[in-house]
């Protein structure tokens, strides 16, 4: 651990791509106090602040944007309506008509992930969705929600989705094992994908920004940071979309799983 | 104290592993995440989504109504066009009838005038013919008289005795011939 | 001994990062085949974008796993 740090400092080439992910107390001056250790669960940290920013941004868009209830929408209102229509259509298309009543749940996840990703792209900000703790909580909540919902709605028949009735009988136990494993890997891939994408993008940007301190390659580095920033903007939106559509795909198993 | 702080900074600070895997901050992150998600969910579920849904439904209702109104107006416009065409057609027929009437009237007047003129012309022609016939008859008579006299004179001069009856007969025969 | 472990760590991280190339191939394969299919039957393309993104996400997740292994080797081991 300390070897890496010592080595980095020894060569005078100190890029710390992971420092941006450190959780620290928000009202704290690192020069005078220790801001990172022994953080209690209820303390105000940078996580708190950026999640609050996410919440406020969502409220600004979805509540204040639509407060006019105008037939001919303002710009912000039409953006909110566009997101509403987009996610509503996605839920309806993927989960079917029965899944529409879980639309607020899906919408909450989508807006949280989207705004966390986008706010995380502001320089010097903190990306809450790059943390495994956050994404695992999100993915586990989806996993538990879907599993419990499926068991409540379909009873024991929900387990029928592991028994592939279209396969030859001899293969079915093997397939059932594979299906069960893949079912329990879902929350892992669901969460690691989001966190990994964001972490990787931000770390790469940080590395290129570190290269910019070297005069020879700084123009290249600055150009690369700009290009990667554009890519990350795309990744932020696409990952929010992917997270949401996978949630819908999993929801479909619970809502209509016993029927196919 | 100072070394402890430095070690702590080293443990969670520069390049000391992934901050994501520092489990001491997980409870803090998860707590605030749950708070944020609950707030977002309540706001969306209670306020934002019903409102936006209502606005969208109202808009689609308005659009449907507007489309229906537009359809109705279109039907009205079509009806008006049809009535206009009908009126135009009727007016055209009326105009044709009036023209035909006027033409017939004029034709009748013309025919009457023509007939009158023809009659007048015929009368005048008849009168002229009568007069010409009279004149011709007069002339024939004179020719007969002159011929008789001349023949008598000629016969007398030649020394014969003119038989009035045979002279007349001869002259008549000549004139006829 | 410590140097040897450190070397192994870095080499392992580099090897793990190779896995991302596979994810790149997979994502490119999916996107390319989608485009080829979409050009053949453009009217069906719009309804399949959701499947496209789900497929890309699944393919990419495996690459992200190897990236995660690389990160763990670099920073956590």
PDB file of C-alpha atoms in Angstrom, chain B residues 3-106:
ATOM      1  CA  UNK B   3       1.545  10.610  13.501  1.00  0.00           C
ATOM      2  CA  UNK B   4      -1.854   9.132  14.069  1.00  0.00           C
ATOM      3  CA  UNK B   5      -3.418  11.682  11.753  1.00  0.00           C
ATOM      4  CA  UNK B   6      -0.731  11.011   9.184  1.00  0.00           C
ATOM      5  CA  UNK B   7      -1.308   7.302   9.356  1.00  0.00           C
ATOM      6  CA  UNK B   8      -5.032   7.781   9.023  1.00  0.00           C
ATOM      7  CA  UNK B   9      -4.478   9.963   5.999  1.00  0.00           C
ATOM      8  CA  UNK B  10      -2.200   7.286   4.659  1.00  0.00           C
ATOM      9  CA  UNK B  11      -4.788   4.610   5.209  1.00  0.00           C
ATOM     10  CA  UNK B  12      -7.577   6.345   3.390  1.00  0.00           C
ATOM     11  CA  UNK B  13      -5.687   8.949   1.456  1.00  0.00           C
ATOM     12  CA  UNK B  14      -3.086   9.088  -1.272  1.00  0.00           C
ATOM     13  CA  UNK B  15      -3.022   5.975  -3.418  1.00  0.00           C
ATOM     14  CA  UNK B  16      -3.804   3.854  -0.426  1.00  0.00           C
ATOM     15  CA  UNK B  17      -6.141   1.472  -2.129  1.00  0.00           C
ATOM     16  CA  UNK B  18      -9.538   2.072  -3.555  1.00  0.00           C
ATOM     17  CA  UNK B  19     -11.690   4.398  -1.484  1.00  0.00           C
ATOM     18  CA  UNK B  20     -14.637   2.332  -2.710  1.00  0.00           C
ATOM     19  CA  UNK B  21     -13.402  -0.633  -0.698  1.00  0.00           C
ATOM     20  CA  UNK B  22     -12.944   1.337   2.519  1.00  0.00           C
ATOM     21  CA  UNK B  23     -15.762  -0.301   4.432  1.00  0.00           C
ATOM     22  CA  UNK B  24     -15.658   2.275   7.217  1.00  0.00           C
ATOM     23  CA  UNK B  25     -17.485   4.763   4.990  1.00  0.00           C
ATOM     24  CA  UNK B  26     -20.133   2.362   3.728  1.00  0.00           C
ATOM     25  CA  UNK B  27     -22.635   2.937   6.506  1.00  0.00           C
ATOM     26  CA  UNK B  28     -22.462   6.675   5.882  1.00  0.00           C
ATOM     27  CA  UNK B  29     -22.948   6.268   2.107  1.00  0.00           C
ATOM     28  CA  UNK B  30     -25.740   3.760   2.432  1.00  0.00           C
ATOM     29  CA  UNK B  31     -27.570   5.862   5.016  1.00  0.00           C
ATOM     30  CA  UNK B  32     -27.524   8.983   2.873  1.00  0.00           C
ATOM     31  CA  UNK B  33     -28.329   6.982  -0.244  1.00  0.00           C
ATOM     32  CA  UNK B  34     -31.425   5.576   1.381  1.00  0.00           C
ATOM     33  CA  UNK B  35     -32.442   9.047   2.546  1.00  0.00           C
ATOM     34  CA  UNK B  36     -31.954  10.463  -0.941  1.00  0.00           C
ATOM     35  CA  UNK B  37     -33.834   7.622  -2.614  1.00  0.00           C
ATOM     36  CA  UNK B  38     -36.751   7.879  -0.196  1.00  0.00           C
ATOM     37  CA  UNK B  39     -36.982  11.635  -0.734  1.00  0.00           C
ATOM     38  CA  UNK B  40     -36.813  11.262  -4.522  1.00  0.00           C
ATOM     39  CA  UNK B  41     -39.335   8.439  -4.489  1.00  0.00           C
ATOM     40  CA  UNK B  42     -41.825  10.331  -2.341  1.00  0.00           C
ATOM     41  CA  UNK B  43     -41.489  13.514  -4.354  1.00  0.00           C
ATOM     42  CA  UNK B  44     -41.880  11.689  -7.647  1.00  0.00           C
ATOM     43  CA  UNK B  45     -44.675   9.399  -6.486  1.00  0.00           C
ATOM     44  CA  UNK B  46     -46.713  12.018  -4.684  1.00  0.00           C
ATOM     45  CA  UNK B  47     -46.069  15.219  -6.638  1.00  0.00           C
ATOM     46  CA  UNK B  48     -44.117  15.082  -9.853  1.00  0.00           C
ATOM     47  CA  UNK B  49     -45.327  11.999 -11.684  1.00  0.00           C
ATOM     48  CA  UNK B  50     -49.073  12.504 -11.128  1.00  0.00           C
ATOM     49  CA  UNK B  51     -48.698  16.122 -12.164  1.00  0.00           C
ATOM     50  CA  UNK B  52     -46.756  15.395 -15.330  1.00  0.00           C
ATOM     51  CA  UNK B  53     -49.085  12.510 -16.121  1.00  0.00           C
ATOM     52  CA  UNK B  54     -52.074  14.805 -15.703  1.00  0.00           C
ATOM     53  CA  UNK B  55     -50.488  17.448 -17.916  1.00  0.00           C
ATOM     54  CA  UNK B  56     -49.748  14.877 -20.603  1.00  0.00           C
ATOM     55  CA  UNK B  57     -53.261  13.454 -20.414  1.00  0.00           C
ATOM     56  CA  UNK B  58     -54.741  16.938 -20.542  1.00  0.00           C
ATOM     57  CA  UNK B  59     -52.579  17.785 -23.512  1.00  0.00           C
ATOM     58  CA  UNK B  60     -53.558  14.676 -25.410  1.00  0.00           C
ATOM     59  CA  UNK B  61     -57.209  15.427 -24.543  1.00  0.00           C
ATOM     60  CA  UNK B  62     -56.829  18.958 -25.824  1.00  0.00           C
ATOM     61  CA  UNK B  63     -55.166  17.721 -28.962  1.00  0.00           C
ATOM     62  CA  UNK B  64     -57.953  15.204 -29.516  1.00  0.00           C
ATOM     63  CA  UNK B  65     -60.557  17.894 -28.970  1.00  0.00           C
ATOM     64  CA  UNK B  66     -58.754  20.256 -31.285  1.00  0.00           C
ATOM     65  CA  UNK B  67     -58.525  17.574 -33.918  1.00  0.00           C
ATOM     66  CA  UNK B  68     -62.238  16.861 -33.569  1.00  0.00           C
ATOM     67  CA  UNK B  69     -63.011  20.577 -33.818  1.00  0.00           C
ATOM     68  CA  UNK B  70     -60.776  20.839 -36.844  1.00  0.00           C
ATOM     69  CA  UNK B  71     -62.564  17.872 -38.410  1.00  0.00           C
ATOM     70  CA  UNK B  72     -65.909  19.502 -37.705  1.00  0.00           C
ATOM     71  CA  UNK B  73     -64.753  22.780 -39.227  1.00  0.00           C
ATOM     72  CA  UNK B  74     -63.510  20.875 -42.241  1.00  0.00           C
ATOM     73  CA  UNK B  75     -66.907  19.240 -42.657  1.00  0.00           C
ATOM     74  CA  UNK B  76     -68.535  22.642 -42.375  1.00  0.00           C
ATOM     75  CA  UNK B  77     -66.214  24.052 -44.965  1.00  0.00           C
ATOM     76  CA  UNK B  78     -67.004  21.129 -47.287  1.00  0.00           C
ATOM     77  CA  UNK B  79     -70.738  21.670 -46.787  1.00  0.00           C
ATOM     78  CA  UNK B  80     -70.349  25.373 -47.486  1.00  0.00           C
ATOM     79  CA  UNK B  81     -68.408  24.576 -50.633  1.00  0.00           C
ATOM     80  CA  UNK B  82     -71.113  22.173 -51.730  1.00  0.00           C
ATOM     81  CA  UNK B  83     -73.857  24.759 -51.098  1.00  0.00           C
ATOM     82  CA  UNK B  84     -71.857  27.346 -52.993  1.00  0.00           C
ATOM     83  CA  UNK B  85     -71.436  24.984 -55.932  1.00  0.00           C
ATOM     84  CA  UNK B  86     -75.121  24.205 -55.892  1.00  0.00           C
ATOM     85  CA  UNK B  87     -76.020  27.897 -55.852  1.00  0.00           C
ATOM     86  CA  UNK B  88     -73.561  28.498 -58.647  1.00  0.00           C
ATOM     87  CA  UNK B  89     -75.090  25.710 -60.687  1.00  0.00           C
ATOM     88  CA  UNK B  90     -78.594  27.010 -60.108  1.00  0.00           C
ATOM     89  CA  UNK B  91     -77.558  30.519 -61.064  1.00  0.00           C
ATOM     90  CA  UNK B  92     -75.978  29.153 -64.202  1.00  0.00           C
ATOM     91  CA  UNK B  93     -79.136  27.291 -65.150  1.00  0.00           C
ATOM     92  CA  UNK B  94     -81.226  30.406 -64.419  1.00  0.00           C
ATOM     93  CA  UNK B  95     -78.923  32.494 -66.528  1.00  0.00           C
ATOM     94  CA  UNK B  96     -79.159  29.964 -69.340  1.00  0.00           C
ATOM     95  CA  UNK B  97     -82.933  30.007 -69.091  1.00  0.00           C
ATOM     96  CA  UNK B  98     -83.046  33.808 -69.189  1.00  0.00           C
ATOM     97  CA  UNK B  99     -80.739  33.877 -72.181  1.00  0.00           C
ATOM     98  CA  UNK B 100     -82.869  31.301 -73.974  1.00  0.00           C
ATOM     99  CA  UNK B 101     -86.024  33.241 -73.188  1.00  0.00           C
ATOM    100  CA  UNK B 102     -84.556  36.472 -74.395  1.00  0.00           C
ATOM    101  CA  UNK B 103     -83.330  34.722 -77.500  1.00  0.00           C
ATOM    102  CA  UNK B 104     -86.784  33.258 -78.157  1.00  0.00           C
ATOM    103  CA  UNK B 105     -88.442  36.640 -77.651  1.00  0.00           C
ATOM    104  CA  UNK B 106     -86.015  38.300 -79.952  1.00  0.00           C
TER     105      UNK B 106
END
